[in-house]
């Protein structure tokens, strides 16, 4: 029986019913629906809207339904219109008329808005835990490789020397911001829409503060129209997830490059790689590739939500049923990607000798060579030009700045002396970049400790 059949004279067409149904994806909110209904019934009994004994019976009946669902004694009917209809029908089957009183002073509009908030609040907690673990792994690896020199890149061209630890901490900063965005999204969604009714509240003397408190919300929503039609929290969470996936995708792209024979900076553990069906030598970074690929679908989920909401008048519209599949997919995808990505990163083997060879061949100490001349009194633009000519000479004669004889240096400018070799040493180039945010190993270790301390604080909040 449909909740709205009193107005209609004909049964809903089966095709239309299937099109209208949301049970296939909102059934995952069964626990949240029961939790919200128990709070609602408790409040109704407390306010005298329904008899206290009847409210207690409703709560007990709902607890029994949850227990039966969790034990497998009860299955959700796939033919039900949605999870809310299923729960009310099951409760009424068990309690009779008492079950029908649960929906007093409540609409499916504010019920749906509540269930989605409750569900996403819990998912935010899970995702925050995973991102925190990812940041911890990055910090651990960064400290272990704080002194391993590698080329830093711009335009995918070797640019200046950094360390592998410094590179990893750049991603730690990105994921710290992702963590902050998830926290913000969770905080802003933590208001209770129950009591907003269909759109205009109710004439029953409800205690909305009580309901919000029972469900762990910071308070009730302050406008009934907004209470049932707001999906900002879905869009905001989807945005935070999409940005996090973009960061994972960028990182995945680097891992894919680093695994290739052209770079060979790292090797992934066999447990997180796959082979080829025809080429026995292959070891493919499939997890990183899948993360990179799945980022597109999450960006699509965000686009779905934004496009769905952009033309909707107040208050509820059936278009908004499309919110769940999009935000659920975004949540599920990030969760799945982090579940695979974190241990892959934790077990990867770093090959610092290959990184250093690449750094030595890329003239990435050219800026330091120019700075050496500046230290001798030459204006930077002149020093830049001299160093550029040196690099061109080295390329033409199969040399590097480290192997170039001193007499060749002096031919390009008389200010060069033997101490130039110390100035352009890769270790010195990295170690002397001690400015805040620089790649000096001591900086990397200090920053890793700072970020780990932040993670520790968040755990105890």
PDB file of C-alpha atoms in Angstrom, residues 24 28 52 71 84 139 171 244 253 271 277 303 378:
ATOM      1  CA  UNK A  24      17.295  -0.175  -4.390  1.00  0.00           C
ATOM      2  CA  UNK A  28      21.325   1.385   2.933  1.00  0.00           C
ATOM      3  CA  UNK A  52       3.651   7.710  26.141  1.00  0.00           C
ATOM      4  CA  UNK A  71      20.382 -11.019  12.230  1.00  0.00           C
ATOM      5  CA  UNK A  84      10.608   4.713   4.832  1.00  0.00           C
ATOM      6  CA  UNK A 139      54.635  11.383   7.128  1.00  0.00           C
ATOM      7  CA  UNK A 171      50.708  15.562  -0.772  1.00  0.00           C
ATOM      8  CA  UNK A 244      40.362  14.631  -2.511  1.00  0.00           C
ATOM      9  CA  UNK A 253      49.874   9.769 -11.967  1.00  0.00           C
ATOM     10  CA  UNK A 271      50.395  -7.514  -3.538  1.00  0.00           C
ATOM     11  CA  UNK A 277      48.034 -11.905 -19.860  1.00  0.00           C
ATOM     12  CA  UNK A 303      28.267  17.694 -11.465  1.00  0.00           C
ATOM     13  CA  UNK A 378      77.402  39.507 -10.369  1.00  0.00           C
TER      14      UNK A 378
END
